[in-house]
Coordinates of C-alpha atoms in Angstrom, one line a residue:
M95 CA 0.0 -0.2 0.1
T96 CA 1.0 3.5 -0.8
D97 CA 1.6 6.5 2.0
P98 CA -2.2 7.0 2.8
D99 CA -3.4 10.2 1.7
F100 CA -5.4 11.6 5.1
S101 CA -6.9 14.3 2.8
S102 CA -9.6 11.8 2.1
L103 CA -10.6 12.1 6.2
S104 CA -12.0 15.6 5.1
P105 CA -15.2 16.8 6.6
R106 CA -18.2 16.0 4.4
P107 CA -22.1 16.1 4.5
L108 CA -24.1 13.7 7.5
G109 CA -27.0 13.5 6.9
S110 CA -29.0 16.0 5.2
L111 CA -29.7 18.6 7.7
G112 CA -26.3 20.7 7.8
L113 CA -24.4 17.9 10.3
S114 CA -20.5 17.9 8.6
A115 CA -18.3 15.0 9.8
A116 CA -15.0 13.5 9.1
A117 CA -15.4 10.9 6.3
Q118 CA -14.2 8.5 9.0
G119 CA -14.5 8.7 13.1
L120 CA -13.4 7.6 16.3
G121 CA -15.0 5.2 18.5
C122 CA -13.9 6.5 22.0
M123 CA -15.6 3.6 24.0
G124 CA -12.3 1.2 24.6
M125 CA -10.3 4.3 26.4
S126 CA -12.3 3.4 29.1
E127 CA -14.4 -0.1 29.1
F128 CA -15.1 -3.5 27.8
Y129 CA -11.6 -4.5 25.5
G130 CA -9.4 -5.0 28.3
T131 CA -7.2 -3.0 30.4
T132 CA -6.8 1.4 30.0
D133 CA -4.6 3.5 29.7
D134 CA -5.4 7.2 29.8
A135 CA -2.1 8.5 28.9
T136 CA -2.2 6.6 25.6
S137 CA -5.4 7.2 25.0
I138 CA -4.7 10.9 25.5
A139 CA -2.3 10.3 22.7
T140 CA -4.4 8.7 20.1
L141 CA -6.8 11.1 20.6
D142 CA -3.9 14.0 19.7
R143 CA -3.0 12.0 16.8
A144 CA -6.6 11.6 15.9
R145 CA -6.6 16.1 15.6
D146 CA -2.9 15.7 13.8
I147 CA -4.7 13.7 10.7
G148 CA -8.3 14.6 10.5
V149 CA -10.0 12.2 12.3
T150 CA -12.4 14.4 14.1
F151 CA -15.4 12.9 14.3
W152 CA -15.4 11.4 18.1
D153 CA -18.2 9.4 19.5
T154 CA -18.9 8.6 23.3
A155 CA -21.5 7.6 25.7
D156 CA -22.3 8.5 29.4
V157 CA -23.0 4.8 29.7
Y158 CA -19.0 4.0 29.0
G159 CA -17.1 3.6 32.0
P160 CA -20.0 4.7 33.3
H161 CA -19.3 8.0 32.5
T162 CA -15.3 7.5 32.8
N163 CA -15.2 8.0 28.7
E164 CA -17.2 11.5 29.0
L165 CA -14.6 12.7 31.7
L166 CA -11.2 11.7 29.5
L167 CA -12.8 13.5 26.8
G168 CA -13.8 16.8 28.6
G169 CA -10.1 16.7 30.5
Y170 CA -8.9 16.5 27.2
F171 CA -10.7 19.7 25.5
R172 CA -9.8 21.5 29.1
T173 CA -6.2 20.3 28.7
N174 CA -6.5 21.6 24.8
P175 CA -7.6 24.6 24.4
G176 CA -9.5 25.5 20.6
S177 CA -8.7 21.8 20.0
R178 CA -13.6 21.7 21.1
D179 CA -13.9 23.6 18.1
E180 CA -12.0 21.1 15.4
I181 CA -14.0 18.4 16.9
T182 CA -17.7 16.9 15.9
L183 CA -18.5 15.2 19.1
A184 CA -21.0 12.5 19.6
T185 CA -22.4 11.3 22.6
K186 CA -25.4 8.7 23.5
F187 CA -27.9 8.4 26.6
G188 CA -30.5 5.8 27.0
I189 CA -28.9 2.7 28.4
V190 CA -28.8 3.1 32.2
R191 CA -25.8 0.6 34.1
N192 CA -26.0 -0.1 37.9
V193 CA -23.1 0.9 40.0
D194 CA -24.0 -2.4 42.3
D195 CA -24.2 -4.7 39.3
P196 CA -21.9 -4.8 36.3
T197 CA -24.0 -7.1 34.5
Y198 CA -27.3 -5.1 34.1
R199 CA -28.3 -2.6 31.5
G200 CA -31.6 -0.8 31.3
L201 CA -33.1 1.2 28.9
N202 CA -34.8 4.7 29.6
G203 CA -36.3 7.0 27.0
R204 CA -38.6 9.4 29.4
P205 CA -38.5 12.5 28.5
E206 CA -37.3 13.7 32.2
Y207 CA -34.2 11.1 31.6
V208 CA -33.4 12.6 28.3
R209 CA -33.5 16.1 30.0
S210 CA -30.7 15.4 32.8
S211 CA -29.1 12.7 30.7
C212 CA -28.0 15.7 28.5
D213 CA -27.8 17.9 31.7
A214 CA -24.8 15.2 32.9
S215 CA -23.0 14.5 29.9
L216 CA -22.4 18.2 29.3
T217 CA -21.1 19.0 32.4
R218 CA -18.9 15.8 32.3
L219 CA -17.5 16.9 28.7
G220 CA -17.3 20.2 30.2
V221 CA -18.4 21.8 26.7
D222 CA -21.7 23.9 25.7
H223 CA -23.6 22.0 23.3
I224 CA -23.2 18.2 21.9
D225 CA -22.8 18.0 18.1
L226 CA -24.7 14.7 17.7
Y227 CA -27.2 13.5 20.2
Y228 CA -28.1 10.0 19.8
L229 CA -30.6 8.0 21.7
H230 CA -28.3 4.6 22.8
R231 CA -31.2 2.7 22.5
P232 CA -35.1 2.9 22.0
D233 CA -37.0 2.1 25.4
P234 CA -39.6 -0.2 24.3
T235 CA -41.7 1.1 27.1
I236 CA -41.9 4.1 26.4
E237 CA -43.8 5.9 23.0
I238 CA -40.6 7.3 20.7
E239 CA -42.5 10.7 20.2
E240 CA -41.8 10.9 23.7
T241 CA -38.4 10.4 23.9
F242 CA -37.8 12.6 20.3
G243 CA -39.6 15.1 21.8
A244 CA -37.6 15.7 24.8
M245 CA -34.1 15.1 22.4
A246 CA -36.2 18.2 20.1
E247 CA -36.3 20.5 22.8
L248 CA -32.6 19.8 23.4
V249 CA -31.8 21.2 20.0
E250 CA -34.1 24.2 20.6
A251 CA -32.1 25.2 23.8
G252 CA -29.3 24.9 21.8
K253 CA -28.0 22.1 24.0
V254 CA -27.9 19.7 21.0
R255 CA -26.7 20.6 16.9
Y256 CA -28.4 17.4 16.0
L257 CA -29.8 14.1 17.1
G258 CA -29.2 10.4 16.2
I259 CA -30.4 7.1 16.9
S260 CA -29.0 3.5 17.3
E261 CA -29.6 0.1 17.2
A262 CA -33.5 0.9 16.2
A263 CA -35.5 -0.6 14.0
P264 CA -37.1 0.4 10.6
N265 CA -40.5 1.8 12.1
T266 CA -39.3 3.4 15.3
I267 CA -36.8 5.0 13.1
R268 CA -39.6 6.6 10.4
R269 CA -41.5 7.7 13.8
A270 CA -38.9 9.3 15.0
H271 CA -38.0 11.1 12.1
A272 CA -41.1 12.6 12.2
T273 CA -41.2 13.9 15.3
A274 CA -37.7 15.4 15.3
P275 CA -35.6 15.0 11.8
I276 CA -32.4 12.7 12.2
S277 CA -29.1 12.6 11.3
A278 CA -27.3 10.1 11.4
I279 CA -28.6 6.2 12.8
Q280 CA -25.6 4.3 14.4
S281 CA -26.1 0.4 13.9
E282 CA -23.1 -2.1 13.7
W283 CA -22.3 -3.0 9.7
S284 CA -18.9 -5.0 8.8
L285 CA -18.2 -7.8 6.9
W286 CA -19.6 -10.1 9.5
S287 CA -22.9 -8.0 10.1
R288 CA -24.7 -6.8 7.4
E289 CA -28.0 -7.4 9.2
I290 CA -29.0 -3.7 8.5
E291 CA -28.4 -3.4 4.3
D292 CA -32.2 -5.3 4.2
E293 CA -33.9 -2.6 5.1
V294 CA -32.4 0.2 7.6
V295 CA -29.4 1.3 4.9
P296 CA -32.7 1.7 2.1
L297 CA -34.5 3.4 4.9
A298 CA -31.8 5.7 5.8
R299 CA -31.3 7.0 2.5
E300 CA -35.3 7.6 1.4
L301 CA -35.0 10.0 4.8
G302 CA -31.6 11.5 3.4
I303 CA -29.6 10.0 7.1
G304 CA -26.4 9.5 7.3
L305 CA -25.1 6.1 8.3
V306 CA -22.5 5.5 11.0
P307 CA -20.9 1.8 11.2
Y308 CA -20.0 1.1 14.6
S309 CA -17.7 -2.3 15.4
P310 CA -17.3 -1.9 11.5
L311 CA -14.0 -4.3 12.1
G312 CA -16.3 -7.0 13.7
R313 CA -15.1 -5.6 17.2
G314 CA -11.9 -6.3 16.7
F315 CA -12.1 -10.2 14.7
L316 CA -11.7 -8.6 11.2
T317 CA -8.0 -7.2 12.2
G318 CA -6.4 -10.8 11.9
Q319 CA -5.2 -10.5 15.1
I320 CA -7.2 -12.3 17.7
T321 CA -6.9 -16.3 16.7
S322 CA -7.4 -17.8 20.0
E323 CA -10.4 -17.1 22.8
D324 CA -7.0 -16.8 25.0
D325 CA -6.1 -13.5 23.9
F326 CA -9.0 -12.0 25.5
G327 CA -7.7 -11.0 28.7
P328 CA -10.4 -11.6 31.5
D329 CA -12.7 -8.2 31.8
D330 CA -12.6 -8.4 27.8
F331 CA -16.7 -8.2 27.2
R332 CA -15.9 -10.8 23.6
K333 CA -15.1 -14.0 26.0
G334 CA -19.1 -13.8 26.6
M335 CA -20.3 -13.3 23.0
P336 CA -21.7 -16.0 20.7
R337 CA -19.3 -15.3 18.5
F338 CA -16.1 -15.5 19.8
T339 CA -16.4 -18.3 21.9
G340 CA -16.2 -22.1 21.0
E341 CA -17.4 -23.8 17.3
N342 CA -18.7 -20.2 16.6
F343 CA -15.0 -19.2 16.9
T344 CA -13.3 -21.8 14.7
K345 CA -15.8 -21.2 12.2
N346 CA -15.7 -17.8 12.0
L347 CA -11.4 -17.5 11.9
D348 CA -12.4 -19.1 8.2
L349 CA -14.3 -15.8 7.3
V350 CA -10.9 -13.7 8.7
A351 CA -8.6 -15.9 6.6
A352 CA -10.2 -15.1 3.3
V353 CA -10.1 -11.6 4.4
K354 CA -6.4 -11.8 4.9
E355 CA -6.1 -13.3 1.7
M356 CA -7.2 -10.5 -0.6
A357 CA -6.2 -8.2 1.9
D358 CA -2.7 -9.3 1.2
E359 CA -3.2 -9.1 -2.7
H360 CA -3.8 -5.5 -2.3
D361 CA -0.7 -4.6 0.3
C362 CA -3.1 -4.1 3.4
T363 CA -4.2 -5.3 6.8
P364 CA -7.5 -7.4 7.0
G365 CA -9.4 -4.5 8.9
Q366 CA -8.0 -2.0 6.2
L367 CA -9.7 -3.7 3.6
A368 CA -12.5 -4.3 5.9
L369 CA -13.1 -0.4 6.5
A370 CA -12.3 0.2 2.6
W371 CA -14.9 -2.1 1.7
L372 CA -17.2 0.2 4.1
H373 CA -16.3 3.1 3.0
A374 CA -17.1 1.8 -1.0
Q375 CA -20.6 1.5 0.5
G376 CA -21.1 5.4 -0.2
D377 CA -20.3 9.1 1.0
D378 CA -23.3 8.7 3.1
V379 CA -21.1 6.2 5.3
H380 CA -18.9 7.3 8.4
P381 CA -17.5 4.3 10.3
I382 CA -16.0 4.8 13.9
P383 CA -13.4 2.0 14.5
G384 CA -12.3 2.6 18.1
T385 CA -9.3 2.0 19.5
K386 CA -6.9 3.4 22.0
R387 CA -3.5 3.1 20.5
P388 CA -1.9 5.8 18.1
A389 CA -0.6 3.1 16.2
Y390 CA -3.9 1.7 15.2
L391 CA -5.6 4.7 14.8
G392 CA -3.2 6.0 11.8
E393 CA -3.5 2.1 10.5
N394 CA -7.2 2.7 10.4
A395 CA -7.4 5.7 9.0
A396 CA -4.9 4.8 6.4
A397 CA -8.2 2.9 4.7
V398 CA -9.8 6.0 3.4
S399 CA -7.2 6.0 0.2
I400 CA -7.6 2.3 -1.1
A401 CA -10.0 2.2 -3.7
L402 CA -11.7 -1.0 -4.3
T403 CA -12.6 -2.1 -8.2
P404 CA -16.5 -3.7 -8.7
Q405 CA -14.2 -6.5 -9.1
D406 CA -13.5 -6.3 -5.8
L407 CA -16.4 -5.4 -3.8
A408 CA -18.3 -8.6 -5.4
R409 CA -15.4 -10.8 -4.1
I410 CA -16.0 -9.8 -1.2
D411 CA -19.5 -10.6 -1.1
E412 CA -18.9 -13.8 -2.2
I413 CA -15.8 -14.3 1.0
S414 CA -18.7 -12.9 2.9
P415 CA -22.3 -12.8 2.3
K416 CA -25.1 -11.7 5.2
E417 CA -25.3 -15.7 6.4
R418 CA -21.9 -16.3 6.7
V419 CA -20.7 -15.3 10.1
A420 CA -21.6 -17.9 12.8
G421 CA -23.1 -16.7 16.2
A422 CA -25.4 -14.0 17.0
R423 CA -24.3 -10.3 17.4
Y424 CA -24.9 -9.9 21.4
A425 CA -25.8 -12.8 23.8
D426 CA -28.8 -10.7 24.8
M427 CA -30.2 -9.8 21.5
R428 CA -33.2 -7.5 23.1
F429 CA -30.8 -4.9 22.8
A430 CA -30.5 -5.0 19.1
N431 CA -32.7 -3.6 16.4
I432 CA -35.2 -2.5 19.1
E433 CA -38.7 -1.4 18.4
S434 CA -40.5 1.2 20.5
R435 CA -44.2 1.0 21.5

C-alpha cells in the first residue's frame, strides 16, 4: 500500500440537515472499558494523533465507564484549548447501568431522563453543546415520540445541534424522524454484521439520514489479530459473546483468513480492507472504528485511501455473504434493532 492520503478524511455531510463530520471517526469506548486494560496517557496520545491526521469525529456515551469516557474527553478539551472547535462530538444516552451490578443494562427513554442525561453529559464533557446526540437504544416501554420530543427541545435550547438514533428498528426510525429530524443512524455494520443492509440502509437513504457503522472491524476480529479465545483478557466483554466462543469462533476464523488473503493482494491489512469496503458503500457512510492506541488509529485511517474496484466488491460479497458469520451479535439480542412501543 502506498503512503496514506489522509486528506480523504476531510469532513463531508452526515445526513441532509447540515451536520458535517470526518469521513471516518473514532470510537472512544475502549479507552475506558470493555476491551481489557486501559491507559489514559495512551488514550490521550491517540486523541492527539486523531486531531493531527483529521479523524475529528469522536464518539462516546454516558454509559462507557460508566461516565469515565466522557470525563476523559472532557479533560482533553480542558487541557487542549481550541481542540473542541475542531471536533464533531457525538455522545449518547438511554442505556442505564447499576453500580451495584456491573452486568445490569436497562433502558430509559423518558423525557425527564432525556433532559437530565444531556445536562450531565455537558458537565462531564465540559462543553456548552453536543454536536450529535444519540438515543443509544429505544426504550420499548416508551413511545418514541415522547423521547424524541424531548430531544427536539434540547436542539431548541442550543444544548444539542443534531440528533441521532442507534440500534433501532425501521418503523421506530421512521416515527422518530417524523417527530424530530434525524441526522445519523448508528448501527453495527461490518463484513460480519450486514443485517442492516436489508431495511435500515435503504430507509436511511430514503429519509436523508447518514449512516455511522460501529464495530466496523467486527469488534477487532476482522483485524486478524485474534486467533484464540485465550487472546481475551479477563475483563474483555467479548469472552461472553456468541461469535467469539466455541465452535462459532473456529468457524469465523475461516472468514478472517479469506479476508486476509485478499488484503495481502492489496498490500493492506485485513482491517483496512474491511474499512475500505464500508467506505465503498457510499459517501453517506462514516464508520467509527475504535482504538486506544495511536498506531492502530493511523492504520485504520489509512483505509480511506484504498480504492476497491467493482470486481473487488463482488469478490468480497462472495467471501462474506450476510449469512456466513456464525453466532449472534449479542448474547442478549434484546439490545439490537429495538422497536419502540
